[in-house]
Coordinates of C-alpha atoms and ligand atoms in Angstrom, one line a residue:
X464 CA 7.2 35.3 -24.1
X465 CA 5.1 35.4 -20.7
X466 CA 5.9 33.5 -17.7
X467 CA 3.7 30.6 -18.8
X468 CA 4.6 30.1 -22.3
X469 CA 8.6 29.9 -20.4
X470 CA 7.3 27.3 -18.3
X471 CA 5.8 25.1 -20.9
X472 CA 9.0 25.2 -22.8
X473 CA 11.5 24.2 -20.2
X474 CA 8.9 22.0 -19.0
X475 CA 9.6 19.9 -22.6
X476 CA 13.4 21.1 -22.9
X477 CA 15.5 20.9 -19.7
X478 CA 16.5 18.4 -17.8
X479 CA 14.4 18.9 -14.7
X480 CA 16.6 19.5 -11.8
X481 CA 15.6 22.9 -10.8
X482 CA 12.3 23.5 -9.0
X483 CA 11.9 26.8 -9.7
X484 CA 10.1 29.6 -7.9
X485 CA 7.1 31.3 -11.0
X486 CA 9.0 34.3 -11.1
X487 CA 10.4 35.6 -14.2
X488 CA 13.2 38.3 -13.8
X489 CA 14.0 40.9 -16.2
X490 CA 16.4 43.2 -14.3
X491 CA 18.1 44.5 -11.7
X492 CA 19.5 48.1 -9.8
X493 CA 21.1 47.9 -6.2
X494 CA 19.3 45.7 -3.6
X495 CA 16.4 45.6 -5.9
X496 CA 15.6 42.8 -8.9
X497 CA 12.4 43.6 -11.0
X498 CA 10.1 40.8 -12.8
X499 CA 8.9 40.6 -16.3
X500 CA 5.6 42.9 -14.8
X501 CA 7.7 45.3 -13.2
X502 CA 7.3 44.2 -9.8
X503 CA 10.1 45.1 -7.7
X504 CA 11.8 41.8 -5.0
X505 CA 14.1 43.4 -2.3
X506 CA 16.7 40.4 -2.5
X507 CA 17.9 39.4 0.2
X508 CA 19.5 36.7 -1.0
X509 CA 22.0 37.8 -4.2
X510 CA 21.2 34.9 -6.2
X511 CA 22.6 32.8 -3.3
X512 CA 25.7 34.5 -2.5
X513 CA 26.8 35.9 -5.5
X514 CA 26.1 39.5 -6.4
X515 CA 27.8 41.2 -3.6
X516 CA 27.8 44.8 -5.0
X517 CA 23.8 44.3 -5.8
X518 CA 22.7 44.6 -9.5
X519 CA 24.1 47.0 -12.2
X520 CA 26.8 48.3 -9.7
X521 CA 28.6 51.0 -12.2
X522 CA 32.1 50.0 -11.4
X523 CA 31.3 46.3 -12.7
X524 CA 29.2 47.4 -15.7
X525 CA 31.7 49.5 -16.9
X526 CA 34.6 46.7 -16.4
X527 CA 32.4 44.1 -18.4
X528 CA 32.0 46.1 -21.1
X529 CA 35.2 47.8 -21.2
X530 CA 37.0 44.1 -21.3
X531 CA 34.4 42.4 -23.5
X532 CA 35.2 44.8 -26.1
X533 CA 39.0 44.0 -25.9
X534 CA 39.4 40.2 -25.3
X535 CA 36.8 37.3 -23.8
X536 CA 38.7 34.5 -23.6
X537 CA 41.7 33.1 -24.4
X538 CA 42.6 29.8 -23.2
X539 CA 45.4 28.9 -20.6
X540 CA 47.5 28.6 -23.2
X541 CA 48.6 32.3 -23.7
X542 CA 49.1 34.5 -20.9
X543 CA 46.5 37.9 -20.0
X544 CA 47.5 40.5 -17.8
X545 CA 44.7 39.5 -15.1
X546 CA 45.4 36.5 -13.6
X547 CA 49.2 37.4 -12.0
X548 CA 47.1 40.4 -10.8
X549 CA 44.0 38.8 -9.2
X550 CA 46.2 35.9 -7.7
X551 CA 48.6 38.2 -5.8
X552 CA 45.0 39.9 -4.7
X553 CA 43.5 37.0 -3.5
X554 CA 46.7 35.5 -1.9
X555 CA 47.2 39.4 0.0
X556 CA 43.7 38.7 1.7
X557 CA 43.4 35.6 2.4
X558 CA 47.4 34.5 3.4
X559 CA 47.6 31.7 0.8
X560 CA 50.8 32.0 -1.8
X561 CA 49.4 30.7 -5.1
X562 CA 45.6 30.1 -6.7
X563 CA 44.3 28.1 -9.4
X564 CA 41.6 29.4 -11.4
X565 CA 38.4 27.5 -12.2
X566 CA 34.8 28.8 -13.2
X567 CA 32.8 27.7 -10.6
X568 CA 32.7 26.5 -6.7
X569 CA 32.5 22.5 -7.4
X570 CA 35.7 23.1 -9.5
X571 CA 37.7 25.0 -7.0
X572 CA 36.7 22.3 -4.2
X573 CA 37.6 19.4 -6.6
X574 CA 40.9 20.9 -7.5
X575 CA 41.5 21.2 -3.5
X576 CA 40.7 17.6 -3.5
X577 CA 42.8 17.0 -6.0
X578 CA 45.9 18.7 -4.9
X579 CA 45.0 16.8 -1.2
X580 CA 45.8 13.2 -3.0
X581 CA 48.7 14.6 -5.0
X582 CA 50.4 16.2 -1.9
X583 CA 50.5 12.6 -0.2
X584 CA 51.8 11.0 -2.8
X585 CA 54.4 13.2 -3.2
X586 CA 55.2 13.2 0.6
X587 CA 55.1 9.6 0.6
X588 CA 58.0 8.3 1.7
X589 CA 58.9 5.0 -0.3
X590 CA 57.1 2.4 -0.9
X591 CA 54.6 3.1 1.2
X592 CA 51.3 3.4 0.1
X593 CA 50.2 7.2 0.0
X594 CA 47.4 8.3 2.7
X595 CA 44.3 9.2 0.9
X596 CA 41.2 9.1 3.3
X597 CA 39.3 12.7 3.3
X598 CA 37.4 13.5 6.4
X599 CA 34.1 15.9 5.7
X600 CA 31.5 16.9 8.3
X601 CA 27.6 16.1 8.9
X602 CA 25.7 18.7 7.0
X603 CA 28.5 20.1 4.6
X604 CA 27.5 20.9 0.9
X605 CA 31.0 21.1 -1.1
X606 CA 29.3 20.9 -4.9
X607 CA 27.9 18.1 -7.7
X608 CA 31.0 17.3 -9.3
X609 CA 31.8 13.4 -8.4
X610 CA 34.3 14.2 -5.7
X611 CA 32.4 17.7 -4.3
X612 CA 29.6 15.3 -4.2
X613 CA 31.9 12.5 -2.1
X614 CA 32.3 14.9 0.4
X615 CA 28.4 16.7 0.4
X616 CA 26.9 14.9 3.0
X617 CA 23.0 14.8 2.4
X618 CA 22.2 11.6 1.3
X619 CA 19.5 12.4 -1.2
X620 CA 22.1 14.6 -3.4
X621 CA 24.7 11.3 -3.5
X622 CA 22.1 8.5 -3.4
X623 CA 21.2 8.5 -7.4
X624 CA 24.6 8.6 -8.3
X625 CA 26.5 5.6 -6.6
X626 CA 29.0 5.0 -6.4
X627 CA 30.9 7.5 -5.9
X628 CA 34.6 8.8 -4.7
X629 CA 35.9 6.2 -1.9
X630 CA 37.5 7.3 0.5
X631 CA 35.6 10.0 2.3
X632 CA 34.4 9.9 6.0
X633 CA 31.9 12.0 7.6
X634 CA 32.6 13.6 11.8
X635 CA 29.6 14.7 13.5
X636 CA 29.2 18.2 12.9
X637 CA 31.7 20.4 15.6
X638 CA 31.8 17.0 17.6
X639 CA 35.6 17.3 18.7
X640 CA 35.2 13.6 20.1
X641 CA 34.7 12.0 16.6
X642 CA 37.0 14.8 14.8
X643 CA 39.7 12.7 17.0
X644 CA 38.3 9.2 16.9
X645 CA 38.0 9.5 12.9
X646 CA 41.8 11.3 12.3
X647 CA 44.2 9.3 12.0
X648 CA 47.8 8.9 10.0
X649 CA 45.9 7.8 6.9
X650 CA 43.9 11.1 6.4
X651 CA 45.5 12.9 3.7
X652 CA 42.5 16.1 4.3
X653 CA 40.0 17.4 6.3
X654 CA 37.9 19.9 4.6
X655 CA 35.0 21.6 5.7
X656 CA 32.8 25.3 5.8
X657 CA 33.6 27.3 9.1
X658 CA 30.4 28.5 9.1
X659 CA 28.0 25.6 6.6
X660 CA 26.0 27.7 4.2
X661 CA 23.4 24.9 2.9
X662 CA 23.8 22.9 5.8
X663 CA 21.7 26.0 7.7
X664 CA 23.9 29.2 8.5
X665 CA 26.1 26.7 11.5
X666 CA 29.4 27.7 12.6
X667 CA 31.9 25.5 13.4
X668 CA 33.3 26.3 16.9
X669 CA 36.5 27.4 17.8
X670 CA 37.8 24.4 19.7
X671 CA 36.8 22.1 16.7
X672 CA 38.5 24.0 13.8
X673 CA 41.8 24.3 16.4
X674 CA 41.4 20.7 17.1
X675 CA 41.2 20.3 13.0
X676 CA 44.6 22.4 13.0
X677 CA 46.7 20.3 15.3
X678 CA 45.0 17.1 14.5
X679 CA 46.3 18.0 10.5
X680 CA 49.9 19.2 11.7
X681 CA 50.0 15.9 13.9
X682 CA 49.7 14.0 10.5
X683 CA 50.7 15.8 7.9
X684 CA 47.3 16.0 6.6
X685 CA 45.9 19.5 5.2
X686 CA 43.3 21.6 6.6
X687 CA 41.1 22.5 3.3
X688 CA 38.9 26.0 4.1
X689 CA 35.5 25.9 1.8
X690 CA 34.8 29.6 1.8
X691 CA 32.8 28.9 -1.4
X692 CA 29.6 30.9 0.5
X693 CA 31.2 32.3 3.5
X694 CA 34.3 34.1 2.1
X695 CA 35.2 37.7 -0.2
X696 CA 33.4 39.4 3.0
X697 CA 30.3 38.0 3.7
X698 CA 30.9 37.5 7.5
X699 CA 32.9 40.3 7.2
X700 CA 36.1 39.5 7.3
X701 CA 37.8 38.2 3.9
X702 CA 37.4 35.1 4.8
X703 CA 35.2 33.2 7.9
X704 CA 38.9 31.2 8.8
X705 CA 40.4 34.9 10.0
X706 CA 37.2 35.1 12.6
X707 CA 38.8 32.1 14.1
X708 CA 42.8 32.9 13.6
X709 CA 43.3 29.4 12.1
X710 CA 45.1 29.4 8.5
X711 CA 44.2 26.4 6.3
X712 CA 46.7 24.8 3.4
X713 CA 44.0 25.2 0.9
X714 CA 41.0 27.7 0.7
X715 CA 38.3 27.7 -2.2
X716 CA 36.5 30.8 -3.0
X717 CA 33.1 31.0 -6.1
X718 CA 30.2 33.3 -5.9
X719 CA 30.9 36.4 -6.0
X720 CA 34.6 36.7 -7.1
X721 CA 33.6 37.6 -10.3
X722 CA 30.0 40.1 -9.6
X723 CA 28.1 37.8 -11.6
X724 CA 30.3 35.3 -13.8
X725 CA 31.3 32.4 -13.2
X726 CA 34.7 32.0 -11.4
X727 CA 36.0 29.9 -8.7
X728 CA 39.6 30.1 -7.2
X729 CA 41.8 27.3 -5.1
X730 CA 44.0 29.1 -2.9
X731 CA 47.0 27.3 -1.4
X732 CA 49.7 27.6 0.4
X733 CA 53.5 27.6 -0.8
X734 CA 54.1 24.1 1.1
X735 CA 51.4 22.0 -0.7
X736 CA 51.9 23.8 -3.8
X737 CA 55.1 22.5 -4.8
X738 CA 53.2 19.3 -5.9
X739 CA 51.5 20.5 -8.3
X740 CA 52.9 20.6 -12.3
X741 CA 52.0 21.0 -15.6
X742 CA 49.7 18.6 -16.9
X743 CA 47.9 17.6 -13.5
X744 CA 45.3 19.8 -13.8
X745 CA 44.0 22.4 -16.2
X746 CA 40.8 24.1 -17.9
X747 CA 39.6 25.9 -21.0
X748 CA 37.5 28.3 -19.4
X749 CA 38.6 29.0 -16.0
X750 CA 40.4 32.5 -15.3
X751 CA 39.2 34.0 -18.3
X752 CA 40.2 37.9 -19.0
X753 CA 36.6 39.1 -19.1
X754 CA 35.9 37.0 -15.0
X755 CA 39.8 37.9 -13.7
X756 CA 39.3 41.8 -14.9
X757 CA 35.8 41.7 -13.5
X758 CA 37.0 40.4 -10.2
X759 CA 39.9 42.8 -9.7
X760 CA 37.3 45.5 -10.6
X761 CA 35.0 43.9 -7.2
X762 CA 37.9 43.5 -5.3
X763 CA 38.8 47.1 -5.1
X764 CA 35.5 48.4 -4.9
X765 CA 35.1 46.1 -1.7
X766 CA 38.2 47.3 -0.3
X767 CA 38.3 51.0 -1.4
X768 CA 34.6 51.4 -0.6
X769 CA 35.5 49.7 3.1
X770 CA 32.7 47.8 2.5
X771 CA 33.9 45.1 5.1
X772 CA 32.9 47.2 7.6
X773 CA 29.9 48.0 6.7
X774 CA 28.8 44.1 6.4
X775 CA 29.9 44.0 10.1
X776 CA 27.9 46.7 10.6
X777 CA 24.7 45.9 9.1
X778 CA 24.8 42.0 10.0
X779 CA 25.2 42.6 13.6
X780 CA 21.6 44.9 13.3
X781 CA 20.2 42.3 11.3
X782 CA 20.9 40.5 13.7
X783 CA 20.1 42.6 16.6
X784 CA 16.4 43.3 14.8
X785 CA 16.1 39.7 14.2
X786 CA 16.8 38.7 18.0
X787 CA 14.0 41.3 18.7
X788 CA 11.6 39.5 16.7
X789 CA 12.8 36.0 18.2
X790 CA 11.8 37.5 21.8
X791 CA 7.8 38.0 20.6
X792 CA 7.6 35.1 18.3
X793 CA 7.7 31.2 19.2
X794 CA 7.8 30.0 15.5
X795 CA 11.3 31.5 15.9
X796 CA 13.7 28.5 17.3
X797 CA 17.3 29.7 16.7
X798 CA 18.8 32.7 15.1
X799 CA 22.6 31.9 13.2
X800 CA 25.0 33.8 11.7
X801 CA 28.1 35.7 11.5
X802 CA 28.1 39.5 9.4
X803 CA 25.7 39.2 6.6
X804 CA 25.0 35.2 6.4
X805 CA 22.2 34.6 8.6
X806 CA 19.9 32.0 9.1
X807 CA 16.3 31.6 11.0
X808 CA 15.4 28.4 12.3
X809 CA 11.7 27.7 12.2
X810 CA 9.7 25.3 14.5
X811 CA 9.0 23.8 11.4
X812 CA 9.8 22.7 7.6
X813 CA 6.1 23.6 7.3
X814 CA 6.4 27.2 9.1
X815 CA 9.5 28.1 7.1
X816 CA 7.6 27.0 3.8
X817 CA 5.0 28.7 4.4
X818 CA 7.3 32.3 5.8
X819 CA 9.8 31.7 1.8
X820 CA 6.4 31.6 -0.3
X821 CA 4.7 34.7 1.8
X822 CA 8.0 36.9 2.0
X823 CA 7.7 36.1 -2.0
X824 CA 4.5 37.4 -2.5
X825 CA 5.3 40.7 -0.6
X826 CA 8.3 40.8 -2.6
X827 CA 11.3 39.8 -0.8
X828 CA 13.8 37.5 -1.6
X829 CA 14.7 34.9 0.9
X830 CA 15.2 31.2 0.9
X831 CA 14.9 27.8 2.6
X832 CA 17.5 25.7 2.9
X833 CA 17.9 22.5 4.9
X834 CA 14.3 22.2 5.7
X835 CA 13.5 24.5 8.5
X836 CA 15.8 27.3 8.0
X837 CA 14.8 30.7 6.2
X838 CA 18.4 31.6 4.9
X839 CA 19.5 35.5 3.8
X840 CA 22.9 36.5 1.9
X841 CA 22.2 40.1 1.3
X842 CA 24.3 42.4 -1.2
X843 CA 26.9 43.6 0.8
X844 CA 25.3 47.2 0.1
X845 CA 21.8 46.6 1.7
X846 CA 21.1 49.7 3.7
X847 CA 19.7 49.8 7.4
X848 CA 16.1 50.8 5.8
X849 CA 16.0 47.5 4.0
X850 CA 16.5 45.4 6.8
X851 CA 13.7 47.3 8.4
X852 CA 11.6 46.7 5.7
X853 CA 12.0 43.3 5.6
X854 CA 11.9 42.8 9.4
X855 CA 8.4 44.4 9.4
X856 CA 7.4 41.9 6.4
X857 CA 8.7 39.6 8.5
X858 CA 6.8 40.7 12.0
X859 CA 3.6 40.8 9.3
X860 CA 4.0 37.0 7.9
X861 CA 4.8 35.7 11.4
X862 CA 1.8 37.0 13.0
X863 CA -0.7 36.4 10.3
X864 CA 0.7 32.5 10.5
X865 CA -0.1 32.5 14.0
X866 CA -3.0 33.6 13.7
X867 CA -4.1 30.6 11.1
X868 CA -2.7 28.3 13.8
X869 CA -4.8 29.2 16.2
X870 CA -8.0 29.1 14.0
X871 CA -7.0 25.9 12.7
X872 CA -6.8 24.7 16.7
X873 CA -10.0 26.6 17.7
X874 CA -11.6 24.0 14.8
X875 CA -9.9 21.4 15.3
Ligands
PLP1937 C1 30.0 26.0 0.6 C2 29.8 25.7 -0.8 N1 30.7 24.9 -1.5 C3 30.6 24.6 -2.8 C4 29.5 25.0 -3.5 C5 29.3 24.7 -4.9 O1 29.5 25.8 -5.7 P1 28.9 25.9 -7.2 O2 27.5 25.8 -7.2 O3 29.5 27.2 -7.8 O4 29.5 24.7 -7.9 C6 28.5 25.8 -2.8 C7 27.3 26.2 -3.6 O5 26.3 26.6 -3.0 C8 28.7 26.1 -1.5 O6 27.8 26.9 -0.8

C-alpha cells in the first residue's frame, strides 16, 4: 500500500484525532528513520521523547527478542523476575522507595493523582473532611486520561470533554506570588514538569519549585515530579528534579523507559506509600515481562555507556550552536532548554510553521509545539556532526524565509 491508498483508509477508519504529517515510515537505524521511498529523516525528535538509544540499537533488539520468545505477558497476578529488578533500578536513580507500573505517561500521572487523594484521606485526622484540592501550573500537559486532563491546562484539550475532575487549580507559570496565594491547608498536591515539555521547553525556576517544597512540607501536601518528557536522562541528569536538589513524594516517568513500548512508572516515596493496598489500584498490562526486561536492558546501556554525559555534552553545543544562530537571525526570539530538550521560540506561529514543514522536506525531524516553538528531543546518541547538519539546514530555512519576507514587503 502507498502513502495515499493509507491515507484514504484511515481517512474512513479512525477516529480522527491525529493530524498527521504525509510521511510514511518503514524503518529505522541510529539517529536516522527511513520512509516507505527510502528517504532518510535525521530525527531529532525520537518520536517525541521516546527512543533514547535511536532506532534498532542492538542491545534492545536482542532483549525483545530474546524475552518475546520466553514470556509476553502475564498479568499482575503471578510474579516475573523483572519488576523487583527494574523498581529497585528506578528507585536507585531517582531516590524514590517504591514504583507502580503502568503502560503509558497519562497512567503513571493518574496513579500519582490517585495516591495524592488516598494519602489525605489516610492522614486525615477524624472526622474531618480529607483535603483534596490539586494545584497544576499554566501551560502544563499531564495526559488525556480524565484526571491528567484536569490538570493539563490548555483549554482546547479539556473544553470538549466537560466536565471534568473538580478540584484542580491552576498558578501562573513560576509566579511564586500565586504559588503562595493559591496553597493553602486544603491542597492535598501540587504537581507539575520542572522543565514543561508541551508547554514550550520552560523551566521552572529554582525559587518556585523550593517555594513548592516548603509550601508542601507546611501542609502536608505532596510535591508530585512529572518527569514523563524531561526524566531517564534527557536533561541529563536522571531526572530534571536533581538539577534543582529538590526531592518530590511522587515522580512519574513514560517515554522512553521501555526503548519503544509502552510503559509508564509512578515512583514514590516510602512516606506516602504506606497508603496504598491491594485492590486500590491495578492493571492488566502494565509492567509486563517483555517492557520491564526491555527497560532494564536501556537502563544499563544508559548507565554503562555513560551516556548521561554525553547528553550534557551534546545539549550544551546544541545549544551553544543554536545561540550562534540566534545572534544573526531575528525570527529567533528565545532559545530554552536544559541537556538535550530544547526549544526555539519563533517570532511567530507562522515562522515556526513554516521552519517544521521546510526542516521536513530537507529531511529532518523536528516539531512545533505550543504554537511558536520548534521543539527537538534528540536520541540521546546523536553525534556532534548531526547537530551540525541540522544547524546548517536550519541557517538554510531561516534565511531563505527572510528572504520571502522581504519580497513579500518590497510588494506590498
Ligand atoms: C510531561 C508529560 N506528561 C504526561 C504525558 C502523557 O504521556 P502519554 O502520552 O504517554 O500518556 C506527556 C506526553 O507527552 C508529557 O509530555
Amino acid at each position: 500500500m502507498n502513502l495515499e491508498q493509507i491515507q484514504k483508509l484511515e481517512a474512513k477508519l479512525l477516529l480522527s484525532t491525529y493530524d498527521r504529517y504525509p510521511v510514511l515510515l518503514h524503518k529505522g537505524r541510529g539517529v536516522y528513520v527511513y520512509d516507505h521511498k527510502g528517504k532518510k529523516y535525521l530525527d531529532l525528535l525520537s518520536g517525541i521523547g521516546v527512543n533514547a538509544l535511536g532506532y534498532a540499537h542492538p542491545a534492545i533488539t536482542k532483549i525483545i527478542a530474546q524475552q518475546a520468545r520466553l514470556l509476553v505477558h502475564t498479568s499482575n497476578l503471578f510474579y516475573h523476575e523483572y519488576q523487583g529488578r527494574l523498581a529497585a533500578m528506578l528507585t536507585k536513580i531517582s531516590g524514590m522507595d517504591r514504583a507502580f507500573f503502568t503502560n503509558s505517561g497519562t497512567e503513571a500521572w493518574e496513579a500519582a493523582l490517585k495516591v495524592s487523594r488516598a494519602y489525605a484521606r489516610a492522614n486525615c485526622p477524624g472526622e474531618k473532611e480529607p483535603k483534596w484540592r490539586i494545584l497544576a501550573l499554566e501551560h502544563a500537559f499531564h495526559g488525556r486520561t480524565f484526571g491528567a486532563l484536569a490538570t493539563t491546562h490548555k483549554e482546547k484539550y479539556r473544553a470538549p470533554f466537560e466536565p471534568g475532575v473538580p478540584g484542580v487549580e491552576f498558578v501562573k507559570f513560576d509566579d511564586v506570588a500565586d504559588l503562595e496565594r493559591k496553597f493553602d491547608a486544603t491542597v492535598c498536591a501540587i504537581g507539575f514538569e520542572f522543565v514543561q515539555g508541551e508547554g514550550g521547553i520552560r523551566p521552572v525556576s529554582k525559587i518556585f519549585a523550593e517555594t513548592a517544597r516548603k509550601l508542601a512540607d507546611k501542609h502536608d501536601a505532596l510535591l508530585i515530579a512529572d518527569e514523563i518528557q524531561s526524566g531517564l536522562g534527557r536533561t541529563g541528569r536522571w531526572f530534571a528534579y536533581q538539577q534543582y536538589g529538590i526531592e518530590p513524594d511522587l515522580v512519574t516517568v513514560a517515554k522512553p523507559l521501555a526503548g519503544g513500548l509502552p510503559l509508564g512508572a509512578l515512583l514514590a516515596s516510602e512516606k506516602v506509600s504506606g497508603c496504598m493496598h491491594p485492590g486500590m489500584h491495578g492493571t492488566t498490562f502494565g509492567g509486563g515481562p517483555l517492557a520491564c526486561a526491555v527497560s532494564l536492558q536501556l537502563l544499563h546501556t544508559l548507565e554503562r555507556q555513560k551516556v548521561l554525559k554525553h547528553v550534557q555534552k551534546i545539549g550544551a553545543y546544541m545549544l551553544r550552536r543554536l545561540e550562534e544562530l540566534q545572534a544573526k537571525n531575528d525570527a529567533i526570539r528565545e532559545l530554552r532548554g536544559l541537556g538535550l530538550m530544547i526549544g526555539i521560540e519563533m517570532e511567530s506561529a507562522e515562522v515556526a510553521k513554516t521552519v517544521f514543514k521546510q526542516l521536513l522536506d530537507r529531511g529532518i525531524v523536528v516539531n512545533r509545539t505550543d504554537e511558536t516553538v520548534i521543539r527537538f528531543l534528540p536520541p540521546f546518541i546523536v553525534q556532534k556532526k548531526h547537530v551540525d547538519h541540522a544547524i546548517r539546514q536550519l541557517e538554510q530555512v531561516l534565511a531563505n524565509n527572510t528572504a520571502a519576507v522581504a519580497t513579500a514587503e518590497k510588494r506590498s
